Tab-separated table of C-alpha atoms in Angstrom:
chain	number	residue	atom	x	y	z
A	1	MET	CA	0.000	0.000	0.000
A	2	SER	CA	1.238	3.460	-0.884
A	3	TRP	CA	1.449	6.208	1.695
A	4	ASP	CA	-1.410	7.999	-0.071
A	5	ASN	CA	-3.578	4.914	0.234
A	6	VAL	CA	-2.766	4.605	3.925
A	7	LEU	CA	-3.866	8.208	4.446
A	8	ASN	CA	-6.967	7.629	2.381
A	9	THR	CA	-7.790	4.459	4.308
A	10	THR	CA	-7.361	6.249	7.630
A	11	GLU	CA	-9.661	8.991	6.446
A	12	GLN	CA	-12.365	6.552	5.386
A	13	ILE	CA	-12.119	4.617	8.612
A	14	ALA	CA	-12.284	7.860	10.564
A	15	GLN	CA	-15.469	8.643	8.639
A	16	ALA	CA	-16.865	5.229	9.517
A	17	SER	CA	-15.905	5.686	13.153
A	18	LEU	CA	-18.557	8.417	13.344
A	19	GLN	CA	-21.161	5.739	12.622
A	20	THR	CA	-19.593	3.483	15.228
A	21	ILE	CA	-19.510	6.244	17.831
A	22	SER	CA	-23.114	7.268	17.110
A	23	LEU	CA	-24.282	3.673	17.391
A	24	PHE	CA	-22.354	3.280	20.633
A	25	SER	CA	-23.702	6.520	22.150
A	26	LEU	CA	-27.299	6.124	21.058
A	27	THR	CA	-27.336	2.549	22.315
A	28	LEU	CA	-26.204	3.750	25.736
A	29	ILE	CA	-28.664	6.648	25.826
A	30	PHE	CA	-31.562	4.261	25.252
A	31	SER	CA	-30.404	1.105	26.986
A	32	LEU	CA	-29.167	2.559	30.281
A	33	PRO	CA	-32.604	3.866	31.416
A	34	LEU	CA	-34.414	1.012	29.660
A	35	GLY	CA	-32.299	-1.518	31.546
A	36	LEU	CA	-33.266	0.091	34.853
A	37	LEU	CA	-36.925	-0.189	33.931
A	38	MET	CA	-36.386	-3.841	32.994
A	39	ALA	CA	-34.621	-4.478	36.288
A	40	PHE	CA	-37.658	-3.112	38.127
A	41	CYS	CA	-39.965	-5.368	36.122
A	42	ARG	CA	-37.693	-8.337	36.786
A	43	MET	CA	-37.762	-7.617	40.539
A	44	SER	CA	-41.466	-6.771	40.557
A	45	ARG	CA	-43.711	-8.506	43.031
A	46	ILE	CA	-46.294	-8.788	40.250
A	47	ARG	CA	-45.532	-12.338	39.268
A	48	PRO	CA	-46.617	-12.291	35.580
A	49	LEU	CA	-44.576	-9.149	34.951
A	50	SER	CA	-41.477	-10.608	36.526
A	51	LEU	CA	-41.907	-13.893	34.627
A	52	LEU	CA	-42.411	-12.073	31.346
A	53	MET	CA	-39.243	-10.067	31.953
A	54	ARG	CA	-37.294	-13.209	32.810
A	55	GLY	CA	-38.347	-14.690	29.472
A	56	TYR	CA	-37.328	-11.546	27.648
A	57	LEU	CA	-33.946	-11.419	29.370
A	58	LEU	CA	-33.336	-15.083	28.550
A	59	ILE	CA	-34.076	-14.548	24.862
A	60	MET	CA	-32.048	-11.353	24.507
A	61	ARG	CA	-29.067	-12.697	26.407
A	62	GLY	CA	-29.371	-16.245	25.148
A	63	THR	CA	-29.294	-15.640	21.398
A	64	PRO	CA	-26.574	-13.988	19.297
A	65	LEU	CA	-26.893	-10.262	18.762
A	66	MET	CA	-26.090	-10.889	15.121
A	67	LEU	CA	-29.206	-13.014	14.672
A	68	GLN	CA	-31.234	-10.383	16.520
A	69	LEU	CA	-29.965	-7.731	14.095
A	70	ILE	CA	-31.008	-9.829	11.105
A	71	PHE	CA	-34.376	-10.497	12.713
A	72	PHE	CA	-35.027	-6.820	13.424
A	73	MET	CA	-33.846	-5.796	9.948
A	74	TYR	CA	-35.579	-8.358	7.743
A	75	GLY	CA	-38.094	-10.005	10.033
A	76	LEU	CA	-39.945	-7.005	11.388
A	77	ASN	CA	-39.969	-4.627	8.439
A	78	LEU	CA	-39.609	-1.577	10.638
A	79	PRO	CA	-39.972	1.767	8.835
A	80	PHE	CA	-36.429	2.655	9.884
A	81	SER	CA	-33.076	3.111	8.201
A	82	ARG	CA	-30.435	0.398	8.629
A	83	PHE	CA	-28.658	2.519	11.184
A	84	GLN	CA	-31.883	3.093	13.152
A	85	VAL	CA	-32.667	-0.616	13.166
A	86	ALA	CA	-29.195	-1.238	14.529
A	87	VAL	CA	-29.818	1.289	17.327
A	88	VAL	CA	-33.100	-0.433	18.237
A	89	ALA	CA	-31.603	-3.924	18.256
A	90	PHE	CA	-28.484	-2.876	20.180
A	91	SER	CA	-30.536	-0.929	22.723
A	92	LEU	CA	-32.923	-3.796	23.415
A	93	ASN	CA	-30.060	-6.252	23.632
A	94	TYR	CA	-27.804	-4.174	25.882
A	95	ALA	CA	-30.708	-3.118	28.101
A	96	ALA	CA	-31.129	-6.804	28.950
A	97	TYR	CA	-27.523	-7.058	30.138
A	98	PHE	CA	-27.761	-3.772	32.007
A	99	ALA	CA	-30.987	-4.938	33.679
A	100	GLU	CA	-29.177	-7.867	35.258
A	101	ILE	CA	-26.282	-5.670	36.328
A	102	TYR	CA	-28.658	-3.157	37.894
A	103	ARG	CA	-30.509	-5.941	39.645
A	104	SER	CA	-27.349	-7.368	41.174
A	105	GLY	CA	-26.381	-3.857	42.262
A	106	ILE	CA	-29.747	-3.055	43.807
A	107	GLU	CA	-29.883	-6.381	45.613
A	108	GLY	CA	-26.367	-5.727	46.880
A	109	VAL	CA	-27.390	-2.621	48.820
A	110	PRO	CA	-28.250	-3.668	52.382
A	111	VAL	CA	-31.980	-3.586	53.094
A	112	GLY	CA	-31.192	-1.457	56.160
A	113	GLN	CA	-30.515	1.465	53.834
A	114	SER	CA	-34.079	1.657	52.554
A	115	GLU	CA	-35.411	0.895	56.028
A	116	ALA	CA	-33.487	3.809	57.494
A	117	ALA	CA	-34.747	6.077	54.711
A	118	ASN	CA	-38.277	4.812	55.226
A	119	VAL	CA	-38.208	5.557	58.958
A	120	LEU	CA	-36.847	9.045	58.268
A	121	GLY	CA	-39.851	9.694	56.038
A	122	PHE	CA	-38.255	9.682	52.587
A	123	SER	CA	-40.646	8.878	49.767
A	124	LYS	CA	-40.026	5.790	47.638
A	125	GLY	CA	-38.639	7.954	44.832
A	126	GLN	CA	-36.331	9.890	47.141
A	127	THR	CA	-35.153	6.662	48.723
A	128	PHE	CA	-34.294	5.139	45.375
A	129	PHE	CA	-32.694	8.109	43.663
A	130	ARG	CA	-30.941	9.704	46.647
A	131	ILE	CA	-30.016	6.736	48.813
A	132	ILE	CA	-30.015	3.508	46.801
A	133	LEU	CA	-29.023	4.457	43.244
A	134	PRO	CA	-25.787	6.280	44.149
A	135	GLN	CA	-24.645	3.182	46.020
A	136	VAL	CA	-25.755	0.948	43.145
A	137	ILE	CA	-23.721	2.993	40.663
A	138	LYS	CA	-20.582	2.593	42.731
A	139	LYS	CA	-21.113	-1.166	42.972
A	140	ILE	CA	-21.812	-1.723	39.278
A	141	LEU	CA	-19.034	0.396	37.785
A	142	PRO	CA	-16.672	-2.554	37.153
A	143	PRO	CA	-19.224	-4.779	35.344
A	144	MET	CA	-20.565	-1.720	33.505
A	145	GLY	CA	-17.045	-0.924	32.321
A	146	ASN	CA	-16.845	-4.407	30.838
A	147	GLU	CA	-20.158	-3.988	29.051
A	148	PHE	CA	-19.214	-0.592	27.641
A	149	MET	CA	-15.980	-1.978	26.224
A	150	THR	CA	-17.784	-4.972	24.773
A	151	LEU	CA	-20.303	-2.620	23.191
A	152	VAL	CA	-17.547	-0.679	21.446
A	153	LYS	CA	-16.427	-3.905	19.805
A	154	ASP	CA	-19.941	-5.287	19.278
A	155	THR	CA	-20.864	-2.316	17.085
A	156	SER	CA	-18.920	-4.180	14.385
A	157	LEU	CA	-21.829	-6.646	14.213
A	158	ALA	CA	-23.982	-3.923	12.645
A	159	GLN	CA	-22.171	-4.581	9.363
A	160	ILE	CA	-24.375	-7.649	8.928
A	161	ILE	CA	-27.288	-5.344	8.099
A	162	GLY	CA	-25.117	-3.006	6.080
A	163	VAL	CA	-24.268	-0.227	8.508
A	164	ALA	CA	-21.077	1.393	7.260
A	165	GLU	CA	-19.193	1.229	10.533
A	166	ILE	CA	-15.464	0.759	11.068
A	167	SER	CA	-15.209	-2.992	10.539
A	168	LEU	CA	-17.214	-3.050	7.330
A	169	ILE	CA	-15.165	-0.255	5.798
A	170	GLY	CA	-11.947	-1.824	7.063
A	171	TYR	CA	-12.888	-5.147	5.514
A	172	GLN	CA	-13.819	-3.558	2.179
A	173	LEU	CA	-10.520	-1.663	2.048
A	174	GLN	CA	-8.618	-4.806	2.929
A	175	GLN	CA	-10.264	-6.501	-0.064
A	176	THR	CA	-9.515	-3.528	-2.325
A	177	PHE	CA	-5.868	-3.176	-1.431
A	178	VAL	CA	-5.214	-6.821	-0.558
A	179	SER	CA	-3.444	-5.540	2.507
A	180	MET	CA	-3.722	-6.014	6.238
A	181	ILE	CA	-3.079	-2.347	6.906
A	182	PRO	CA	-6.780	-1.285	6.828
A	183	ILE	CA	-7.587	-4.011	9.359
A	184	VAL	CA	-4.777	-2.843	11.626
A	185	ILE	CA	-5.930	0.759	11.325
A	186	ALA	CA	-9.505	-0.285	12.154
A	187	GLY	CA	-8.164	-2.135	15.194
A	188	VAL	CA	-6.306	0.976	16.319
A	189	PHE	CA	-9.552	2.967	16.168
A	190	TYR	CA	-11.321	0.450	18.432
A	191	LEU	CA	-8.366	0.477	20.757
A	192	LEU	CA	-8.424	4.272	20.966
A	193	MET	CA	-12.128	4.323	21.731
A	194	ASN	CA	-11.795	1.688	24.396
A	195	SER	CA	-8.878	3.416	26.040
A	196	VAL	CA	-11.126	6.457	26.415
A	197	VAL	CA	-13.890	4.265	27.883
A	198	SER	CA	-11.496	2.525	30.227
A	199	ARG	CA	-10.006	5.841	31.315
A	200	GLY	CA	-13.483	7.214	31.978
A	201	PHE	CA	-14.341	4.300	34.213
A	202	SER	CA	-11.104	4.533	36.195
A	203	MET	CA	-11.851	8.188	36.812
A	204	ALA	CA	-15.419	7.448	37.864
A	205	GLU	CA	-14.247	4.714	40.229
A	206	LYS	CA	-11.731	7.084	41.728
A	207	ARG	CA	-14.366	9.777	42.187
A	208	LEU	CA	-16.654	7.395	44.015
A	209	GLY	CA	-13.787	5.941	46.011
A	210	TYR	CA	-14.314	8.407	48.846
A	211	TYR	CA	-16.601	5.965	50.676
A	212	ARG	CA	-16.966	2.264	51.234
B	1	MET	CA	-52.435	11.000	76.641
B	2	SER	CA	-49.949	8.278	75.846
B	3	ILE	CA	-47.393	8.907	73.152
B	4	LEU	CA	-47.719	5.340	71.903
B	5	GLU	CA	-50.598	2.995	72.422
B	6	VAL	CA	-50.408	-0.650	71.336
B	7	LYS	CA	-53.372	-2.954	71.897
B	8	ASN	CA	-53.582	-6.692	71.322
B	9	ILE	CA	-51.309	-6.781	68.319
B	10	GLN	CA	-50.496	-10.019	66.572
B	11	LYS	CA	-47.966	-10.723	63.867
B	12	SER	CA	-47.022	-13.930	62.105
B	13	PHE	CA	-44.343	-14.708	59.563
B	14	GLY	CA	-45.907	-17.566	57.638
B	15	LYS	CA	-46.918	-20.093	60.253
B	16	GLU	CA	-44.677	-18.704	62.942
B	17	ARG	CA	-46.522	-16.447	65.372
B	18	VAL	CA	-43.936	-13.881	66.393
B	19	LEU	CA	-46.211	-11.527	68.346
B	20	ARG	CA	-49.112	-13.289	70.057
B	21	ASP	CA	-50.934	-10.598	71.936
B	22	ILE	CA	-48.973	-7.525	72.872
B	23	SER	CA	-50.413	-4.445	74.547
B	24	LEU	CA	-48.454	-1.563	75.928
B	25	ASN	CA	-48.620	2.167	76.530
B	26	VAL	CA	-45.760	4.596	76.574
B	27	GLN	CA	-46.244	7.904	78.377
B	28	GLN	CA	-44.567	11.201	77.633
B	29	GLY	CA	-41.056	11.235	79.062
B	30	GLU	CA	-41.057	7.560	79.930
B	31	VAL	CA	-38.076	5.307	79.265
B	32	LEU	CA	-39.037	1.744	78.612
B	33	ALA	CA	-36.545	-1.103	78.394
B	34	VAL	CA	-37.579	-4.254	76.565
B	35	ILE	CA	-35.620	-7.388	77.415
B	36	GLY	CA	-35.987	-11.039	76.554
B	37	PRO	CA	-34.309	-13.907	74.712
B	38	SER	CA	-33.603	-13.597	71.004
B	39	GLY	CA	-36.568	-14.672	68.933
B	40	SER	CA	-38.964	-13.431	71.606
B	41	GLY	CA	-40.402	-10.794	69.255
B	42	LYS	CA	-38.749	-7.668	70.697
B	43	SER	CA	-37.360	-6.458	67.395
B	44	THR	CA	-40.548	-7.350	65.533
B	45	LEU	CA	-42.476	-5.245	68.031
B	46	LEU	CA	-40.259	-2.250	67.231
B	47	ARG	CA	-40.490	-2.924	63.518
B	48	CYS	CA	-44.283	-3.023	63.706
B	49	ALA	CA	-44.339	0.201	65.704
B	50	THR	CA	-42.127	1.914	63.102
B	51	LEU	CA	-44.020	0.763	60.004
B	52	LEU	CA	-41.267	-1.568	58.836
B	53	GLU	CA	-43.605	-4.534	59.317
B	54	GLU	CA	-47.387	-4.679	59.171
B	55	ILE	CA	-49.341	-6.137	62.042
B	56	ASP	CA	-51.986	-8.767	61.322
B	57	PHE	CA	-54.372	-7.859	64.132
B	58	GLY	CA	-54.651	-5.205	66.794
B	59	TYR	CA	-54.366	-1.475	67.251
B	60	ILE	CA	-51.482	0.987	67.151
B	61	ALA	CA	-51.779	4.749	67.669
B	62	TYR	CA	-49.407	7.648	68.219
B	63	GLY	CA	-51.294	10.177	70.312
B	64	ASP	CA	-54.376	11.124	68.335
B	65	LEU	CA	-53.140	9.491	65.124
B	66	VAL	CA	-54.224	5.912	64.536
B	67	MET	CA	-51.735	3.884	62.538
B	68	ALA	CA	-53.716	0.657	62.238
B	69	ARG	CA	-56.733	-0.957	63.835
B	70	SER	CA	-58.770	-4.125	63.688
B	71	GLU	CA	-62.469	-3.407	63.758
B	72	GLY	CA	-63.589	-6.654	65.310
B	73	ASN	CA	-61.681	-9.272	67.228
B	74	ASN	CA	-61.029	-11.416	64.188
B	75	GLU	CA	-60.746	-8.666	61.624
B	76	ARG	CA	-57.354	-8.058	60.098
B	77	ALA	CA	-55.835	-4.694	60.968
B	78	VAL	CA	-56.451	-1.902	58.465
B	79	TYR	CA	-53.817	0.797	58.053
B	80	SER	CA	-54.629	4.475	57.849
B	81	ALA	CA	-54.241	6.370	54.595
B	82	ALA	CA	-50.792	7.413	53.389
B	83	PRO	CA	-51.015	11.068	54.546
B	84	VAL	CA	-51.750	9.942	58.113
B	85	LEU	CA	-48.899	7.447	58.014
B	86	ARG	CA	-46.615	10.211	56.766
B	87	GLN	CA	-47.604	12.326	59.744
B	88	ILE	CA	-47.071	9.387	62.075
B	89	ARG	CA	-43.585	8.775	60.674
B	90	ARG	CA	-42.572	12.222	61.881
B	91	ARG	CA	-43.508	11.294	65.430
B	92	PHE	CA	-41.038	8.460	65.898
B	93	GLY	CA	-37.384	7.789	65.268
B	94	LEU	CA	-35.530	4.482	65.166
B	95	VAL	CA	-31.921	3.675	65.909
B	96	PHE	CA	-30.876	0.392	64.322
B	97	GLN	CA	-28.568	-2.262	65.641
B	98	SER	CA	-26.437	-1.935	62.502
B	99	PHE	CA	-26.536	1.915	62.379
B	100	ASN	CA	-27.563	2.047	58.702
B	101	LEU	CA	-25.905	5.373	58.059
B	102	PHE	CA	-25.877	6.432	54.410
B	103	PRO	CA	-22.279	5.660	53.392
B	104	HIS	CA	-22.169	8.086	50.462
B	105	PHE	CA	-23.121	11.089	52.604
B	106	SER	CA	-20.893	12.948	55.023
B	107	VAL	CA	-21.830	12.821	58.690
B	108	LEU	CA	-23.439	16.247	58.421
B	109	ARG	CA	-25.430	15.312	55.324
B	110	ASN	CA	-26.606	12.090	56.987
B	111	ILE	CA	-28.226	14.269	59.623
B	112	THR	CA	-29.493	17.094	57.399
B	113	GLU	CA	-30.843	15.098	54.465
B	114	ALA	CA	-34.201	14.161	56.005
B	115	PRO	CA	-34.932	17.579	57.562
B	116	VAL	CA	-34.177	19.189	54.186
B	117	ARG	CA	-35.897	16.680	51.893
B	118	VAL	CA	-38.767	15.559	54.084
B	119	GLU	CA	-39.523	18.566	56.239
B	120	GLY	CA	-38.447	21.192	53.723
B	121	LYS	CA	-36.069	22.943	56.096
B	122	SER	CA	-33.462	25.240	54.595
B	123	ARG	CA	-29.998	23.745	54.377
B	124	GLU	CA	-28.566	26.439	56.675
B	125	GLU	CA	-31.125	25.779	59.358
B	126	ALA	CA	-30.711	22.019	59.056
B	127	GLU	CA	-26.927	22.291	59.274
B	128	GLN	CA	-27.076	24.524	62.291
B	129	GLN	CA	-29.318	22.033	64.022
B	130	ALA	CA	-27.127	19.117	62.905
B	131	ARG	CA	-24.026	20.745	64.352
B	132	ALA	CA	-25.799	21.275	67.649
B	133	LEU	CA	-26.808	17.605	67.693
B	134	LEU	CA	-23.279	16.483	66.816
B	135	ASP	CA	-22.045	18.586	69.691
B	136	LYS	CA	-24.519	16.851	71.958
B	137	VAL	CA	-23.308	13.374	70.985
B	138	GLY	CA	-19.701	14.534	71.230
B	139	LEU	CA	-18.797	14.400	67.546
B	140	SER	CA	-18.699	18.030	66.483
B	141	GLU	CA	-15.272	17.580	64.900
B	142	LYS	CA	-16.547	14.748	62.656
B	143	ALA	CA	-19.139	16.743	60.686
B	144	ASP	CA	-17.265	16.378	57.403
B	145	ALA	CA	-16.103	12.788	57.883
B	146	TYR	CA	-17.712	9.864	56.078
B	147	PRO	CA	-19.277	6.965	57.981
B	148	CYS	CA	-16.529	4.539	56.875
B	149	GLU	CA	-13.989	6.720	58.667
B	150	LEU	CA	-15.764	6.367	62.015
B	151	SER	CA	-15.710	3.668	64.674
B	152	GLY	CA	-18.888	1.701	65.305
B	153	GLY	CA	-19.622	3.714	68.413
B	154	GLN	CA	-19.190	6.977	66.562
B	155	GLN	CA	-21.417	5.752	63.730
B	156	GLN	CA	-24.129	4.848	66.199
B	157	ARG	CA	-23.899	8.279	67.824
B	158	VAL	CA	-24.356	9.860	64.386
B	159	ALA	CA	-27.363	7.588	63.840
B	160	ILE	CA	-28.850	8.858	67.098
B	161	ALA	CA	-28.246	12.465	66.013
B	162	ARG	CA	-29.839	11.681	62.652
B	163	ALA	CA	-32.959	10.351	64.359
B	164	LEU	CA	-33.098	13.307	66.753
B	165	ALA	CA	-32.895	15.786	63.872
B	166	MET	CA	-36.469	14.865	62.966
B	167	GLN	CA	-37.552	15.908	66.473
B	168	PRO	CA	-39.496	12.729	67.175
B	169	ASP	CA	-41.925	12.403	70.084
B	170	ILE	CA	-40.526	8.961	70.774
B	171	LEU	CA	-37.256	7.292	69.935
B	172	PHE	CA	-36.894	3.528	69.507
B	173	PHE	CA	-33.584	1.717	69.921
B	174	ASP	CA	-33.210	-1.775	68.488
B	175	GLU	CA	-30.301	-3.294	70.414
B	176	PRO	CA	-28.190	-0.180	69.855
B	177	THR	CA	-25.015	-1.651	71.327
B	178	SER	CA	-25.192	-5.244	70.079
B	179	ALA	CA	-23.060	-4.624	66.990
B	180	LEU	CA	-20.367	-2.833	68.995
B	181	ASP	CA	-17.189	-3.984	70.658
B	182	PRO	CA	-17.765	-4.065	74.405
B	183	GLU	CA	-15.450	-1.120	75.016
B	184	LEU	CA	-17.569	1.040	72.692
B	185	THR	CA	-20.942	0.396	74.275
B	186	GLY	CA	-20.292	2.897	77.053
B	187	GLU	CA	-20.329	5.936	74.764
B	188	ILE	CA	-23.762	4.956	73.407
B	189	LEU	CA	-25.213	4.285	76.820
B	190	LYS	CA	-23.925	7.667	77.959
B	191	VAL	CA	-25.772	9.418	75.132
B	192	ILE	CA	-28.999	7.525	75.856
B	193	ARG	CA	-28.659	8.342	79.539
B	194	SER	CA	-28.337	12.043	78.784
B	195	LEU	CA	-31.443	11.838	76.582
B	196	ALA	CA	-33.297	10.207	79.462
B	197	GLN	CA	-32.297	13.097	81.686
B	198	GLU	CA	-33.841	15.457	79.144
B	199	LYS	CA	-37.067	13.463	79.421
B	200	MET	CA	-36.892	12.058	75.895
B	201	THR	CA	-39.496	9.331	75.500
B	202	MET	CA	-37.662	6.135	74.567
B	203	VAL	CA	-38.250	2.438	74.028
B	204	ILE	CA	-34.995	0.513	74.189
B	205	VAL	CA	-34.605	-3.112	73.224
B	206	THR	CA	-31.426	-4.185	74.954
B	207	HIS	CA	-29.353	-6.989	76.370
B	208	GLU	CA	-27.559	-4.648	78.752
B	209	MET	CA	-29.327	-5.540	81.987
B	210	ALA	CA	-27.395	-3.155	84.208
B	211	PHE	CA	-28.133	-0.354	81.803
B	212	ALA	CA	-31.824	-1.252	81.628
B	213	ARG	CA	-32.008	-1.068	85.414
B	214	ASP	CA	-30.123	2.224	85.495
B	215	VAL	CA	-31.845	4.205	82.840
B	216	SER	CA	-35.379	2.900	82.461
B	217	ASP	CA	-38.584	3.761	84.307
B	218	ARG	CA	-40.128	0.442	83.403
B	219	VAL	CA	-38.839	-2.906	82.169
B	220	ILE	CA	-40.775	-5.275	79.964
B	221	PHE	CA	-39.738	-8.898	79.710
B	222	MET	CA	-40.898	-10.575	76.514
B	223	ASP	CA	-40.769	-14.243	75.664
B	224	ASP	CA	-42.316	-16.192	72.830
B	225	GLY	CA	-44.361	-13.275	71.510
B	226	VAL	CA	-45.979	-12.172	74.766
B	227	ILE	CA	-45.149	-9.787	77.575
B	228	VAL	CA	-44.430	-12.115	80.448
B	229	GLU	CA	-43.731	-9.526	83.077
B	230	GLN	CA	-43.368	-5.796	83.406
B	231	GLY	CA	-42.886	-3.184	86.020
B	232	ASP	CA	-40.367	-1.281	88.020
B	233	PRO	CA	-36.827	-2.184	86.849
B	234	GLN	CA	-35.678	-3.036	90.338
B	235	GLN	CA	-38.578	-5.393	90.793
B	236	VAL	CA	-38.464	-7.121	87.393
B	237	LEU	CA	-34.709	-7.527	87.299
B	238	GLU	CA	-33.995	-8.324	90.932
B	239	ASN	CA	-37.172	-9.898	92.149
B	240	PRO	CA	-38.924	-11.363	89.103
B	241	GLN	CA	-42.319	-12.927	89.721
B	242	SER	CA	-42.366	-15.196	86.694
B	243	GLU	CA	-40.399	-18.396	86.385
B	244	ARG	CA	-39.515	-17.569	82.772
B	245	THR	CA	-38.105	-14.181	83.704
B	246	ARG	CA	-36.045	-15.792	86.450
B	247	ALA	CA	-34.695	-18.417	84.068
B	248	PHE	CA	-33.758	-15.778	81.500
B	249	LEU	CA	-32.075	-13.486	84.005
B	250	SER	CA	-30.121	-16.266	85.647
B	251	ARG	CA	-28.814	-17.382	82.259
B	252	PHE	CA	-27.726	-13.825	81.801
B	253	SER	CA	-25.835	-13.380	84.996
B	254	HIS	CA	-24.024	-16.684	84.414
B	255	ASN	CA	-22.951	-15.621	80.979
B	256	GLY	CA	-21.602	-12.433	82.398
């Protein structure tokens, strides 16, 4: 590969990384709150609701995301663009993982915390958002960090429905130039993104390290 | 009028009847010590009185506010509407065996959070009050510390200050020294004693017999979900009428 082609490849992959980053960010924006809602359903005392959610979580976590993407794209005929379908599928899939992480975090906060809040007169909402959730966030940072990093890499699956993200472009350029360089460059982009994610989580853990 | 009135309450967990038929009144300024073997229902009684558990049958009222009542003898207790229960919650405070401070808040914020969020006090006012309470429990220099930086005894003193910040009519203690190393129990007992001198109404579940005799106006001995004996501390602890009380107390003195 000529130097010009390397530059050109980098530029195209940088272009594609915008798709990757958008998919990553939009997935988080939707799946983080959605996962919390799912965790509540899963822990609900209303038996049918909790059973339904268990079934959902089993399906979403028990089948490959790639198959889910194909199903959402060609099975459901949603009036969405390829990219939008990817956001929907990723959000529903990641929300399922987040739901289980939230649940473990919520169950890990001693029941005495909500009892103390209850006796002091806090409402249910105040108790959850002011007392429980901050402690949950501290507990779930490490598993969340894992999920975030996996998500960065999982965005490459969106190529199966034709989203022009980093891996797809990298693969096409590798075919064009019959060279490994585009693949290496694509890898470097993922690595860069994940070092930012990893850095962010270390900082967050440090910030919340003031208490045990 | 009594601060707390409990009549014929019953509570079961599944098939196990934890409270069989408990009645008791607490008067303004009275200090009541509740003793008895573990599993006798002491903690459940406190948890029912503080809305952490629901009674099955009976009647509970704080002054003029009824928390729950059974209409007939065999009717399950019905709880009052949420606004009444909210009002009732402001009348009592509870100090837990395991402190249950909020670990992510500073000591000061642990004390001010409820007055600010629940009572709508200004932060300045709440902090001023919190500092006065910290002074009272001897921890004024710890206002900005976090619970994990404190000893168990210090944490429990903060928990007492936190409960007092809501200006309750009555303060419940659920074995406040049981989670502490023996050398730390003294500082808690000292705080409770000073509250008793200020005529704070208190119900204290405890295993500290000497303390119960010292500080309380009345001792209740519970066993197997009923009040077996109650009365003057001197009388109950030194000259118990019931065989069960005697057996319990003798076990105690042998164990130290």
